[in-house]
Coordinates of C-alpha atoms and ligand atoms in Angstrom, one line a residue:
Chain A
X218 CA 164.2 -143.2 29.4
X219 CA 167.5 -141.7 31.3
X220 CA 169.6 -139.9 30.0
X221 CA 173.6 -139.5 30.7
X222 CA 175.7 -136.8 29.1
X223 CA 179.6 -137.9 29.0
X224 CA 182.0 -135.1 28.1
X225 CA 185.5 -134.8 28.9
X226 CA 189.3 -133.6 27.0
X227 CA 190.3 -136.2 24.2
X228 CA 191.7 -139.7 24.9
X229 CA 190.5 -139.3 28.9
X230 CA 188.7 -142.4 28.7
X231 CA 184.8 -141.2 27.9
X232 CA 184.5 -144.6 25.7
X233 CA 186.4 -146.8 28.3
X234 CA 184.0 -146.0 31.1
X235 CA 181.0 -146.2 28.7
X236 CA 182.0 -149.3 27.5
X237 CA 182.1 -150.8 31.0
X238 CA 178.5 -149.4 32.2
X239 CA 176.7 -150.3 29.2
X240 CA 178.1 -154.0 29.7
X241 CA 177.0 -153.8 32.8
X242 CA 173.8 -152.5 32.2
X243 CA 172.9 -155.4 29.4
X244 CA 174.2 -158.2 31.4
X245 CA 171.3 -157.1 33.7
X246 CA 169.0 -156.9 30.3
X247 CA 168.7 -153.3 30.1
X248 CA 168.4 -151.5 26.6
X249 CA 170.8 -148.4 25.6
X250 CA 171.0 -146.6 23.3
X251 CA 174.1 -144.2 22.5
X252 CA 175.3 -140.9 20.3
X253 CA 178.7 -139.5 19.9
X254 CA 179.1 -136.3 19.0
X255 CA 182.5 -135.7 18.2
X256 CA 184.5 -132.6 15.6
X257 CA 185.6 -134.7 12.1
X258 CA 186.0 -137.9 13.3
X259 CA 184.4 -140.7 15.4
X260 CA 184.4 -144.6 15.4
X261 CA 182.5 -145.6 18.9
X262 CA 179.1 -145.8 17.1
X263 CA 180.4 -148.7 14.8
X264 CA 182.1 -150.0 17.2
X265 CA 179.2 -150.4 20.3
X266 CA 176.9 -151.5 17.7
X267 CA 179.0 -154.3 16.8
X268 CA 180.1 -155.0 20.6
X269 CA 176.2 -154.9 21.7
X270 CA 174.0 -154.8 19.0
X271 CA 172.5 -151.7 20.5
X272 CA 171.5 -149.0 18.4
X273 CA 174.3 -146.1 18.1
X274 CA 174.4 -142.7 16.2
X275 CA 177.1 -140.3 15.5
X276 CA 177.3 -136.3 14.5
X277 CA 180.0 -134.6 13.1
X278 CA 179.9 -131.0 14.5
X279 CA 182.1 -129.3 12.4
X280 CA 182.5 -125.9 12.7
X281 CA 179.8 -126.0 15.5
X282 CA 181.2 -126.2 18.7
X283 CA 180.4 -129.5 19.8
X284 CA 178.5 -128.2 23.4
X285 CA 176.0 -126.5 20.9
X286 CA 175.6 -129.3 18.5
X287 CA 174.6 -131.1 21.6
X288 CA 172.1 -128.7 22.2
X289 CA 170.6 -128.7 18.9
X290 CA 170.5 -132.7 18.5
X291 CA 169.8 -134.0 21.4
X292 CA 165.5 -132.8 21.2
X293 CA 166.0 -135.5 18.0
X294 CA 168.2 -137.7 19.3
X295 CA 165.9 -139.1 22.7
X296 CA 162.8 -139.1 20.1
X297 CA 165.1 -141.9 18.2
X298 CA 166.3 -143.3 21.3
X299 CA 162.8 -143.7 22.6
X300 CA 161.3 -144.8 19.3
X301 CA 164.7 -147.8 19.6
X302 CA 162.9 -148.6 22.5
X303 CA 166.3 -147.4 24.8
X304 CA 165.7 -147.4 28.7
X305 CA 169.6 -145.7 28.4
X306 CA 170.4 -143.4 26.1
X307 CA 174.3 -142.6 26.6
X308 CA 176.0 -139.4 24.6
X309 CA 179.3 -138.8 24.3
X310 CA 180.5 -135.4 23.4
X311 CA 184.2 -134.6 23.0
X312 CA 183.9 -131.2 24.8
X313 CA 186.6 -129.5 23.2
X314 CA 185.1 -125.6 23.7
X315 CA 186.5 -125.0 27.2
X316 CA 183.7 -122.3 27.7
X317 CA 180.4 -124.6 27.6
X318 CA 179.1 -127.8 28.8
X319 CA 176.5 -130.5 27.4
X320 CA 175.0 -131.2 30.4
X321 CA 171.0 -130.6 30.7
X322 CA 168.6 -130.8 33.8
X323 CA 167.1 -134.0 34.6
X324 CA 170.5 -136.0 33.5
X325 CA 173.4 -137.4 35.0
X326 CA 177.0 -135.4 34.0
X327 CA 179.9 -137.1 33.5
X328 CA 182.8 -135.1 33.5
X329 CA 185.7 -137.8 32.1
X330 CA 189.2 -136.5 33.4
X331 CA 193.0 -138.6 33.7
X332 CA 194.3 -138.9 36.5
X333 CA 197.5 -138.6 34.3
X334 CA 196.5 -135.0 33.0
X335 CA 198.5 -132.9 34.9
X336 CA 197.4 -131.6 38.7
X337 CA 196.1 -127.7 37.1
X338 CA 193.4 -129.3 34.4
X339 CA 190.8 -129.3 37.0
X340 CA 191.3 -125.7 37.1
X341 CA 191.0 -125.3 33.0
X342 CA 187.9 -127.2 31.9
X343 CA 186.0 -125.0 33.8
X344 CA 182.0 -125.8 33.2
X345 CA 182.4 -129.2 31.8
X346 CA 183.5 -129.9 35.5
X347 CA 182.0 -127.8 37.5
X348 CA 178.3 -128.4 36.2
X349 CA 178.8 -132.0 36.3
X350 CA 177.5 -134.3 38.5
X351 CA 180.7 -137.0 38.7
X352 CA 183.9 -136.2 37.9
X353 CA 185.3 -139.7 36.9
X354 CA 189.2 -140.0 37.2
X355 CA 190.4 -142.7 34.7
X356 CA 193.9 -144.2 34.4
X357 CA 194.7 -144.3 38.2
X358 CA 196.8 -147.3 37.5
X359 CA 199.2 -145.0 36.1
X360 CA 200.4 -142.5 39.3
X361 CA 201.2 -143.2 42.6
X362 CA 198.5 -143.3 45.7
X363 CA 199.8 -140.3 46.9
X364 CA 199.2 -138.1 43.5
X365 CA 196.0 -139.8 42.9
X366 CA 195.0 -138.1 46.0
X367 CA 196.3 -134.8 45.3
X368 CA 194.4 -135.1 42.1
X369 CA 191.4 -135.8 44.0
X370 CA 191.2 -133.1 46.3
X371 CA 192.7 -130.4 43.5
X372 CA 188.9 -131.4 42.0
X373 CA 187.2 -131.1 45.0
X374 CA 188.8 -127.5 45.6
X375 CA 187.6 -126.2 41.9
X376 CA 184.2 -128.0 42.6
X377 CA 183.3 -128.7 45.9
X378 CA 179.6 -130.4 45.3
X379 CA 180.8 -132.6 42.4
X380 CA 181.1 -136.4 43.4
X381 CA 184.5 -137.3 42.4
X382 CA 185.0 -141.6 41.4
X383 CA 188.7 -143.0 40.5
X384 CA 188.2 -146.1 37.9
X385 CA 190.4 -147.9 36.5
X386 CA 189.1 -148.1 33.0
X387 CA 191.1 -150.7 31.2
X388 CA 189.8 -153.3 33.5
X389 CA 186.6 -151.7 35.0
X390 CA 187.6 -150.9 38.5
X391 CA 185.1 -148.3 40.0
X392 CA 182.1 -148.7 37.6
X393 CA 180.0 -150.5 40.1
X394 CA 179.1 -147.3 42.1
X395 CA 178.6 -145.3 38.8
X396 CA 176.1 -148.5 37.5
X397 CA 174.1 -147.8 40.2
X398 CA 174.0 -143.9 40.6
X399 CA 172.8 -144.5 37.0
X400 CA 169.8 -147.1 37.5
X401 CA 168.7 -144.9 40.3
X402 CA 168.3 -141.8 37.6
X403 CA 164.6 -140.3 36.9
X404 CA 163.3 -140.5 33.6
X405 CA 163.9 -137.7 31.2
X406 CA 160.6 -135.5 30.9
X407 CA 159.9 -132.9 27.9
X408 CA 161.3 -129.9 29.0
X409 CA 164.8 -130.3 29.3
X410 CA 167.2 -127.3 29.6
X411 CA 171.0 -126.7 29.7
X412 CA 172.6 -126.2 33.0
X413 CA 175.0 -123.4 32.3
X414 CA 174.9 -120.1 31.0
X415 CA 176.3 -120.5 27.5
X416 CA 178.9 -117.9 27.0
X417 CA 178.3 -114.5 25.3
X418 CA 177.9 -115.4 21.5
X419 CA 175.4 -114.6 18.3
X420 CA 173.3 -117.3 17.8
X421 CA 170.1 -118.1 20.1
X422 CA 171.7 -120.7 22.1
X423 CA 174.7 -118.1 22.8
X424 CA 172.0 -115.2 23.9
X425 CA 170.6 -117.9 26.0
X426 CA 167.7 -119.8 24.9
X427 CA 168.2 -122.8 26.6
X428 CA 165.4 -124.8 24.7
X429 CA 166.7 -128.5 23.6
X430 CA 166.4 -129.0 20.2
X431 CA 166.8 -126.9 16.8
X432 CA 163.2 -126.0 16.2
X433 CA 163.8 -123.6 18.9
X434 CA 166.4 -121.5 18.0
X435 CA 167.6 -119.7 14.9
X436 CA 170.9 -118.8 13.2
X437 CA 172.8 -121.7 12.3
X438 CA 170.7 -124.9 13.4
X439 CA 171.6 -128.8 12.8
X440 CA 169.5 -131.5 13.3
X441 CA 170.2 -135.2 14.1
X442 CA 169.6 -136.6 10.2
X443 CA 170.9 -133.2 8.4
X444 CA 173.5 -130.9 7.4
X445 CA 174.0 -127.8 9.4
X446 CA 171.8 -125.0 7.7
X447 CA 170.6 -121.3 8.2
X448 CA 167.2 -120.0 9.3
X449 CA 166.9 -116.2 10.2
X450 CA 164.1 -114.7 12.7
Chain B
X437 CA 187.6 -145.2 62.1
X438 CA 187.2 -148.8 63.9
X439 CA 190.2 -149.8 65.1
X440 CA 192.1 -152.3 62.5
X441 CA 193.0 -155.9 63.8
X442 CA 193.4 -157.7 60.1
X443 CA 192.4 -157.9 56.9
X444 CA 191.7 -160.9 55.0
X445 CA 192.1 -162.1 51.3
X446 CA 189.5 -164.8 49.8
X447 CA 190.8 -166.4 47.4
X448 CA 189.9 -166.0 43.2
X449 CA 191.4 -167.3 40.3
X450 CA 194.4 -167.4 38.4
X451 CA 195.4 -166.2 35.0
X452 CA 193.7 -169.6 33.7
X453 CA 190.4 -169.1 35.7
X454 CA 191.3 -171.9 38.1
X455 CA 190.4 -171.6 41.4
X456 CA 193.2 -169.5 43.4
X457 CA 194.9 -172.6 45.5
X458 CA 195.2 -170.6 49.0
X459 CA 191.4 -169.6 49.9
X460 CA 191.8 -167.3 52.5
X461 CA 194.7 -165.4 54.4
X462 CA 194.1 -163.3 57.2
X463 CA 197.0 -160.5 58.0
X464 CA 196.9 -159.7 62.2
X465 CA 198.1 -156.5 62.8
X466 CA 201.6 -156.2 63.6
X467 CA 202.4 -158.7 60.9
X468 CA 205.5 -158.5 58.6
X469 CA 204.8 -160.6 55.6
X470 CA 206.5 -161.0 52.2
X471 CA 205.0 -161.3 49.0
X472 CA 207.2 -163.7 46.4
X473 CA 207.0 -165.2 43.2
X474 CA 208.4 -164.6 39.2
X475 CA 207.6 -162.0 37.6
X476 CA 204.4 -161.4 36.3
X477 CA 203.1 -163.9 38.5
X478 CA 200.8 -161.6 39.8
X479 CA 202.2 -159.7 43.0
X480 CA 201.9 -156.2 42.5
X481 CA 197.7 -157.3 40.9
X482 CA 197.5 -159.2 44.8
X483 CA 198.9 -155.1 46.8
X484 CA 196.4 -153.4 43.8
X485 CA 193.3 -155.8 44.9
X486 CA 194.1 -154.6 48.6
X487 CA 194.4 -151.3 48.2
X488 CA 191.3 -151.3 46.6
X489 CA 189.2 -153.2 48.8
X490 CA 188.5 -155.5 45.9
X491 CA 185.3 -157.6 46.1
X492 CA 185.1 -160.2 43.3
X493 CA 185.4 -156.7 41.0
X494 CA 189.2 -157.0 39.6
X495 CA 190.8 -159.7 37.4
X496 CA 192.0 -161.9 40.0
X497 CA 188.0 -162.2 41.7
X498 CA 189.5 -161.7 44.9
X499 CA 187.4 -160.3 47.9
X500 CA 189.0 -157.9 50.9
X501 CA 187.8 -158.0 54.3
X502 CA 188.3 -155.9 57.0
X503 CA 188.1 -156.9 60.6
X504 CA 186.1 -160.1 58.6
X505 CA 184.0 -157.5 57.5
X506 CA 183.1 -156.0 53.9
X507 CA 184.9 -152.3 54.1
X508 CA 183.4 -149.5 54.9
X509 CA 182.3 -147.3 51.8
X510 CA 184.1 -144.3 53.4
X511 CA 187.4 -145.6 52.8
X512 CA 187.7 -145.3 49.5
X513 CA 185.6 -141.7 49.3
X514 CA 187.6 -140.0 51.6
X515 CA 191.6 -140.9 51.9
X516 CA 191.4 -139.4 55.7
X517 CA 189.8 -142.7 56.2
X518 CA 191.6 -144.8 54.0
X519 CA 193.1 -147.2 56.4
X520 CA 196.2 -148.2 53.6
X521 CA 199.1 -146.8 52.3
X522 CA 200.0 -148.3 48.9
X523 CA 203.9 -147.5 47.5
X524 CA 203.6 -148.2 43.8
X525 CA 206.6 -148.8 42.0
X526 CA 206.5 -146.0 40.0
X527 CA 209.5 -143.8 40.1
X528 CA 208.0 -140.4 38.5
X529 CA 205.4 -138.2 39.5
X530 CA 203.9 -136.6 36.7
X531 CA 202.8 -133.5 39.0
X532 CA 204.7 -130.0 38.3
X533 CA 203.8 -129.2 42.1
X534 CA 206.6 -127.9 44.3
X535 CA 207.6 -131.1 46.7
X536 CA 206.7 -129.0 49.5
X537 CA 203.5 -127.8 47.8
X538 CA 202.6 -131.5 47.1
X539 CA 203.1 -132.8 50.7
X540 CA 201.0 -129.9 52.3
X541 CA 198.1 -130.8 50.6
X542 CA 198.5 -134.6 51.0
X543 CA 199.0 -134.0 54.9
X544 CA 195.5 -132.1 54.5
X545 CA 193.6 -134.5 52.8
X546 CA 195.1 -137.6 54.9
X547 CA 194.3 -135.2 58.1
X548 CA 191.3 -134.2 57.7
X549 CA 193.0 -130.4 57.0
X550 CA 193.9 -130.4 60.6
X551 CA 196.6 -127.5 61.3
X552 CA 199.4 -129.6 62.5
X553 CA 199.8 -131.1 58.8
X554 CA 202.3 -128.5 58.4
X555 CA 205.1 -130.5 61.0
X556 CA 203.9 -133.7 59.0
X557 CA 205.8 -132.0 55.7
X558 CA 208.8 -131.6 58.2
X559 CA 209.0 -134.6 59.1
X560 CA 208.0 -136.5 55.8
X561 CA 211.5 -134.9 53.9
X562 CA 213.4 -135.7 57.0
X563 CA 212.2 -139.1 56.8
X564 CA 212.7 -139.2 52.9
X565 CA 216.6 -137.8 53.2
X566 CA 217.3 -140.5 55.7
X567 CA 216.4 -142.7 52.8
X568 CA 218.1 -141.1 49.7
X569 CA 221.7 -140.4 49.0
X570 CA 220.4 -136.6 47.1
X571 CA 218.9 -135.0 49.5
X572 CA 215.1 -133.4 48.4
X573 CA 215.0 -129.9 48.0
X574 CA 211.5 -129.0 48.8
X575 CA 211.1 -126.4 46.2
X576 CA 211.9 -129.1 43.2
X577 CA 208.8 -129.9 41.0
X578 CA 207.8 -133.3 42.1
X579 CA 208.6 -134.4 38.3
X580 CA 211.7 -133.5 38.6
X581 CA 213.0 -135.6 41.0
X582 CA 215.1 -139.0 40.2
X583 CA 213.8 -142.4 41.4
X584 CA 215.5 -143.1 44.3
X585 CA 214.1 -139.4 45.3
X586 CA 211.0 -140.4 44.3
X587 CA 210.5 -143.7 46.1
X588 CA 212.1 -141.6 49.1
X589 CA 209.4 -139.4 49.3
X590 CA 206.4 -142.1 48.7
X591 CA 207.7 -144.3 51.5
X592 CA 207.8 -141.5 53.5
X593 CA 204.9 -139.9 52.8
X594 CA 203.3 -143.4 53.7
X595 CA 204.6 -144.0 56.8
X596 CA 204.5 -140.5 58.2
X597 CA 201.2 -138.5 56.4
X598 CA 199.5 -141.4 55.3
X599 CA 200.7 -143.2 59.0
X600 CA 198.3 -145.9 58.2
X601 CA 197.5 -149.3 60.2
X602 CA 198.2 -151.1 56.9
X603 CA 201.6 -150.4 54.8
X604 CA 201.9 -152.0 51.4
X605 CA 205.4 -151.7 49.6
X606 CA 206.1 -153.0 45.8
X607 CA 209.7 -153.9 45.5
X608 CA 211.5 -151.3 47.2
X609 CA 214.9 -153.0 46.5
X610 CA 214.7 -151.6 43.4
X611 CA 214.6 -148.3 44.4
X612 CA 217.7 -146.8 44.7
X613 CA 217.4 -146.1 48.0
X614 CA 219.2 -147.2 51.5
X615 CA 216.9 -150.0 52.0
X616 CA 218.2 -151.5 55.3
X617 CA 217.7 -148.0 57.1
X618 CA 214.0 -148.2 55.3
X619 CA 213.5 -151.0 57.2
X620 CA 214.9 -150.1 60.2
X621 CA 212.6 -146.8 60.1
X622 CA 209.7 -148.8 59.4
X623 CA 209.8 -150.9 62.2
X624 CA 209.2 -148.4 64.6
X625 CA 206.0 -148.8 63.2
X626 CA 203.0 -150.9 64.5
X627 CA 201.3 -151.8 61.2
X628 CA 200.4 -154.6 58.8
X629 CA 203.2 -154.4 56.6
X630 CA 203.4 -156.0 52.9
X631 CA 206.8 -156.0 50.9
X632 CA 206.5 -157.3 47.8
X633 CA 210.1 -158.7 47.3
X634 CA 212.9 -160.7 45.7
X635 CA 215.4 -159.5 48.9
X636 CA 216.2 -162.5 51.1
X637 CA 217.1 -160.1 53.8
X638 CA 213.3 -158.4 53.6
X639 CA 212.2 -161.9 53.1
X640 CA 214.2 -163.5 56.3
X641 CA 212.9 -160.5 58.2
X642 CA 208.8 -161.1 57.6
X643 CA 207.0 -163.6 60.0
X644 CA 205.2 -165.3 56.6
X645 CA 205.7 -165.0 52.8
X646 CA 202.9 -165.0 50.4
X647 CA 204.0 -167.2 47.3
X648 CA 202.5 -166.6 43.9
X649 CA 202.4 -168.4 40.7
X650 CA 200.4 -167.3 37.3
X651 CA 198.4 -165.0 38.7
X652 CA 197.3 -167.5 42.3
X653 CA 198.7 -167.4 45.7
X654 CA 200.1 -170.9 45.7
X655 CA 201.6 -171.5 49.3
X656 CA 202.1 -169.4 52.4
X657 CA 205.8 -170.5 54.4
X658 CA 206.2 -169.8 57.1
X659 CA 210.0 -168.5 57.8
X660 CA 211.4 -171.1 59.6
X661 CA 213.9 -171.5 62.4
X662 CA 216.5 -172.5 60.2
X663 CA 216.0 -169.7 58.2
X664 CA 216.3 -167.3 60.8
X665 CA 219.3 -168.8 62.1
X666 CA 220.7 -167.7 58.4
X667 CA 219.2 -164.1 58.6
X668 CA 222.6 -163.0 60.5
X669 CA 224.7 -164.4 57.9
X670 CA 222.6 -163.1 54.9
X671 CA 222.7 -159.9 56.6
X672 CA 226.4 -159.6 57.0
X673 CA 226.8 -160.4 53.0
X674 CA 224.1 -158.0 52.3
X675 CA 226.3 -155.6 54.2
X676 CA 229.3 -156.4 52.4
X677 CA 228.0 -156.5 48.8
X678 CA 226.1 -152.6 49.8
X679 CA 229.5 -151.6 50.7
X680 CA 231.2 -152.9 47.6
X681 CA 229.0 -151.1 45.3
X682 CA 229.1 -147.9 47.5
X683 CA 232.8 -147.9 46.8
X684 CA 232.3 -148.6 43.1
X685 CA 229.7 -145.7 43.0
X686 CA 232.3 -143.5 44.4
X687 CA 234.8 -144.5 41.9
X688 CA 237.3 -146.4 44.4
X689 CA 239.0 -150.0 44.1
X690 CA 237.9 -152.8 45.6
X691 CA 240.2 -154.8 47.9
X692 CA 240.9 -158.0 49.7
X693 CA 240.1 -156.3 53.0
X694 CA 236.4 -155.6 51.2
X695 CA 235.5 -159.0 52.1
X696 CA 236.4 -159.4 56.0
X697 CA 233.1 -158.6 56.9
X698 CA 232.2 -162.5 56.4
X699 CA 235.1 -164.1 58.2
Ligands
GTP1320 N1 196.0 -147.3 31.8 C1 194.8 -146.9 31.5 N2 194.4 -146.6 30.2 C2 193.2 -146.2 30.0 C3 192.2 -146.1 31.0 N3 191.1 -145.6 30.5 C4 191.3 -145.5 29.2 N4 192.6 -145.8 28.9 C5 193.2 -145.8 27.5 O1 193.2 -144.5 27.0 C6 193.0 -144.5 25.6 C7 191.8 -143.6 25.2 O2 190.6 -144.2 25.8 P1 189.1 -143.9 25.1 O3 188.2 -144.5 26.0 O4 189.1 -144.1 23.7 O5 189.1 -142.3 25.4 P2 188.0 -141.3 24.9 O6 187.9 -140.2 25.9 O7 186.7 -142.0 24.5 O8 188.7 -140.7 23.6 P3 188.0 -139.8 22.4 O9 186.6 -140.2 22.3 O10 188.8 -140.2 21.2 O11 188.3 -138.4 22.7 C8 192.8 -145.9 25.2 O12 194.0 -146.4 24.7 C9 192.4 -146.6 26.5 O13 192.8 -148.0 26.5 C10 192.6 -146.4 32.4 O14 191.9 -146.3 33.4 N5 193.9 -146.8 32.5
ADP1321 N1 194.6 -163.7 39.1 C1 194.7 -163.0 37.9 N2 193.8 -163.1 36.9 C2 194.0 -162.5 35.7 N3 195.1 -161.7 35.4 C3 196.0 -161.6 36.4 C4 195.9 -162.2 37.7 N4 197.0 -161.9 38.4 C5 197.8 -161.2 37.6 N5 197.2 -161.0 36.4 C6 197.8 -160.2 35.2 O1 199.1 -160.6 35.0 C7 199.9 -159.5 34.7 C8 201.2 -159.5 35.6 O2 200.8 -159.3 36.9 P1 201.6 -158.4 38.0 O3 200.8 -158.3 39.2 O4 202.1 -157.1 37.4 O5 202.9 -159.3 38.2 P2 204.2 -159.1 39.1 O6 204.0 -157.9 40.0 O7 204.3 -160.3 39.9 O8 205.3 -158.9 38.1 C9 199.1 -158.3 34.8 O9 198.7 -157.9 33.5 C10 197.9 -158.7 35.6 O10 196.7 -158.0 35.3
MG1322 MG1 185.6 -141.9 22.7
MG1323 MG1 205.1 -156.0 40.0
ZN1324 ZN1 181.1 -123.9 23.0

């Protein structure tokens, strides 16, 4: 199974460009699966399922950030996806901590960003860019050539070895490319880690333990099917 | 870059999923060429489908060739290669750059950061003023500037940063801008130019005019003798109606003397 992490600031477009790949992918009879993880509220998993009767989730983080809830879900999460029988398994994460990112070793990053947001946010989301593998500009219907190309190369100058794609996400311009960079992924193995250095914090994930999946850390933990709960050392 | 000779359009469908009636148009460079029809008939969809090298991917199904070739990856993954200048009609920029900050970087990225960008900024506001009745001032945010200013600046930047072998304007008319010495400036230019238009003076001017209905092109015309033997005459009114509203703009009276211009 592959595995592609989606983050990016609210209302970017994260479900637009989903929407389009996982279209894409069933018209060629591929099976996906996909989670969202989002604060307090989240409708995508109803929706997909009823757009493509494929089998969805969602989390509520609460007062997790939504980065670590990620981190402790996602070990459950791809042995549901598997056990679904899901050669994709998307996640969406709304990324709203600026300090961490969702993505893990041995899956594609998609870092979600407007091309409407204002030329300085590549310079403010920090990680959730920077440790991606695509940064995917949405709404480039909206702005002129000329600033779509400013945009562009702001990115490029914050993080030089991430692939930038423009797509026009209402009508699925520029998903093509990202379809196939997809396809082309390994499958996931069993040792997946985070990317980034979580920043300084209490819990295990924050001292660094980078393991995927609550069983291995302690403090405040939340699996996929329960409420968040505590387990000391 | 190989060398650009002409693009061509292959045909889609309209809104209705019917077969687009024109299958195939091929632009030579050097060609002026109009693009009419209602609104919402689907003109500024037919300059988004070229700028984006479209290949049976948009709404419309069309396919873009260049040199009767599919286009080169590169040109879309790196704008120093990008081979077309696209003027939107948008009239904001939602950047808070300084204009001058704004152009330096776009003369980078179109130049492959090449040190001379720096006399493209120069000559990109030079060009703009030219254009606009408020002159630019180059340390404005770029969102702060009106849109005549702004359409200034994009035509501009197209024809002297972007400098491009294929030049594809929607409605400038509409711009607030001195459109006559637009055109004027233009054509100094070699290019493939596309003007999306309702103007009969831009229209009289092309060698060919793209016409489009519900989404299809429906009928290339060819401008015809007759109609250049008016462009003179439409000219002179255009003239006369530019200098009327001048006047009005600047709070004077019109008079009978306005008119002589046509006699
Ligand atoms: N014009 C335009 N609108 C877009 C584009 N992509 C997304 N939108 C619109 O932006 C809004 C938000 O899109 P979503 O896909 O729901 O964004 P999201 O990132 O999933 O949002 P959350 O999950 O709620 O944070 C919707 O109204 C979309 O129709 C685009 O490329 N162009
Ligand atoms: N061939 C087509 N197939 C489907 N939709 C189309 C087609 N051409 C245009 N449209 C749609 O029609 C609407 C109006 O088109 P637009 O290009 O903005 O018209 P115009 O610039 O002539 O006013 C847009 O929503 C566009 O997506
Ligand atoms: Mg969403
Ligand atoms: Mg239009
Ligand atoms: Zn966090």
């Amino acid at each position: 199974m592959k595995l592609i992490i989606c983050a990016g600031p609210a209302t970017t477009g994260k479900t637009s460009v989903l929407r389009h790949i996982i279209r894409k992918l069933i018209e060629k009879d591929h099976r996906a699966a996909y989670l969202k993880i989002d604060v307090q509220f989240a409708e995508e998993d109803i929706k997909f399922q009823e757009e493509f009767r494929i089998p969805t989730r969602k989390v509520y983080s609460g007062e997790l950030c939504p980065d670590h809830c990620s981190v402790m879900v996602l070990g459950d999460t791809i042995k549901w996806a598997q056990k679904e029988g899901a050669e994709y398994l998307f996640v969406e994460t709304a990324g709203l901590c600026l300090r961490c990112s969702p993505y893990v070793t041995e899956s594609l990053g998609l870092a979600v960003l407007e091309a409407t947001s204002g030329i300085n946010l590549p310079l403010k989301v920090g990680p959730m860019l920077s440790l991606a593998d695509i940064a995917v500009i949405t709404k480039i219907d909206r702005i002129s050539q000329a600033e779509r190309e400013v945009f562009r190369a702001r990115i490029q100058e914050v993080a030089p070895d991430v692939r930038v794609r423009e797509v026009n996400a209402l009508y699925g311009i520029g998903i093509d490319p990202l379809v196939r960079q997809i396809e082309a992924l390994p499958d996931v193995g069993d040792s997946l880690k985070l990317r980034g250095n979580p920043p300084v914090g209490t819990c295990s994930i924050c001292v660094g333990k980078k393991e995927i999946g609550w069983e291995a850390h302690f403090g405040v933990l939340r699996p996929l099917d329960n409420q968040t709960f505590y387990r000391g050392q | 870059m190989d060398i650009i000779q002409n693009i061509s359009i292959l045909g889609g469908q309209d809104k209705n999923r019917r077969l687009e009636l024109v299958d195939r148009i091929d632009l030579k460079m050097g060609d002026m060429v109009s693009v009419v029809g209602p609104t919402g008939s689907g003109k500024t969809t037919l300059i988004n489908d070229i700028e984006l090298f479209a290949d049976r991917n948009t709404p419309s199904g069309r396919r873009i060739l260049i040199n009767g070739e599919v286009p080169s990856p590169d040109y879309t993954e790196n704008p120093a290669s990008n081979p077309i200048a696209l003027i939107t009609q948008h009239t904001t920029f939602l950047s808070d750059l300084p204009v001058i900050e704004f152009l330096t970087i776009h003369a980078r990225v179109r130049n492959n950061f090449r040190p001379e960008a720096g006399d493209l900024v120069r000559q990109t506001l030079d060009f703009a003023n030219q254009l606009t009745g408020e002159p630019i001032n180059e340390t404005s945010r770029m969102m702060e500037l009106s849109g005549g200013q702004t359409r200034a600046l994009l035509i501009a930047d197209a024809a002297v940063i972007c400098n491009t072998p294929i030049i594809l304007l929607d409605e400038v008319e509409n711009a607030g801008i001195y459109r006559v010495r637009t055109l004027e400036l233009l054509r100094e230019y070699r290019k493939i130019f596309l003007f999306v238009t309702h103007d009969p003076r831009i229209t009289l001017l092309s060698d060919y005019r793209i016409v489009m209905q519900n989404g299809s092109i429906v009928k290339v015309i060819h401008t015809t003798e007759e109609e250049r033997s008016l462009a003179l005459k439409v000219s002179q009114i255009d003239d006369v109606l530019t200098a009327m509203r001048e006047k009005i703009r600047l709070g004077e009276v019109l008079v009978d003397a306005d008119l002589e211009g046509l006699l």
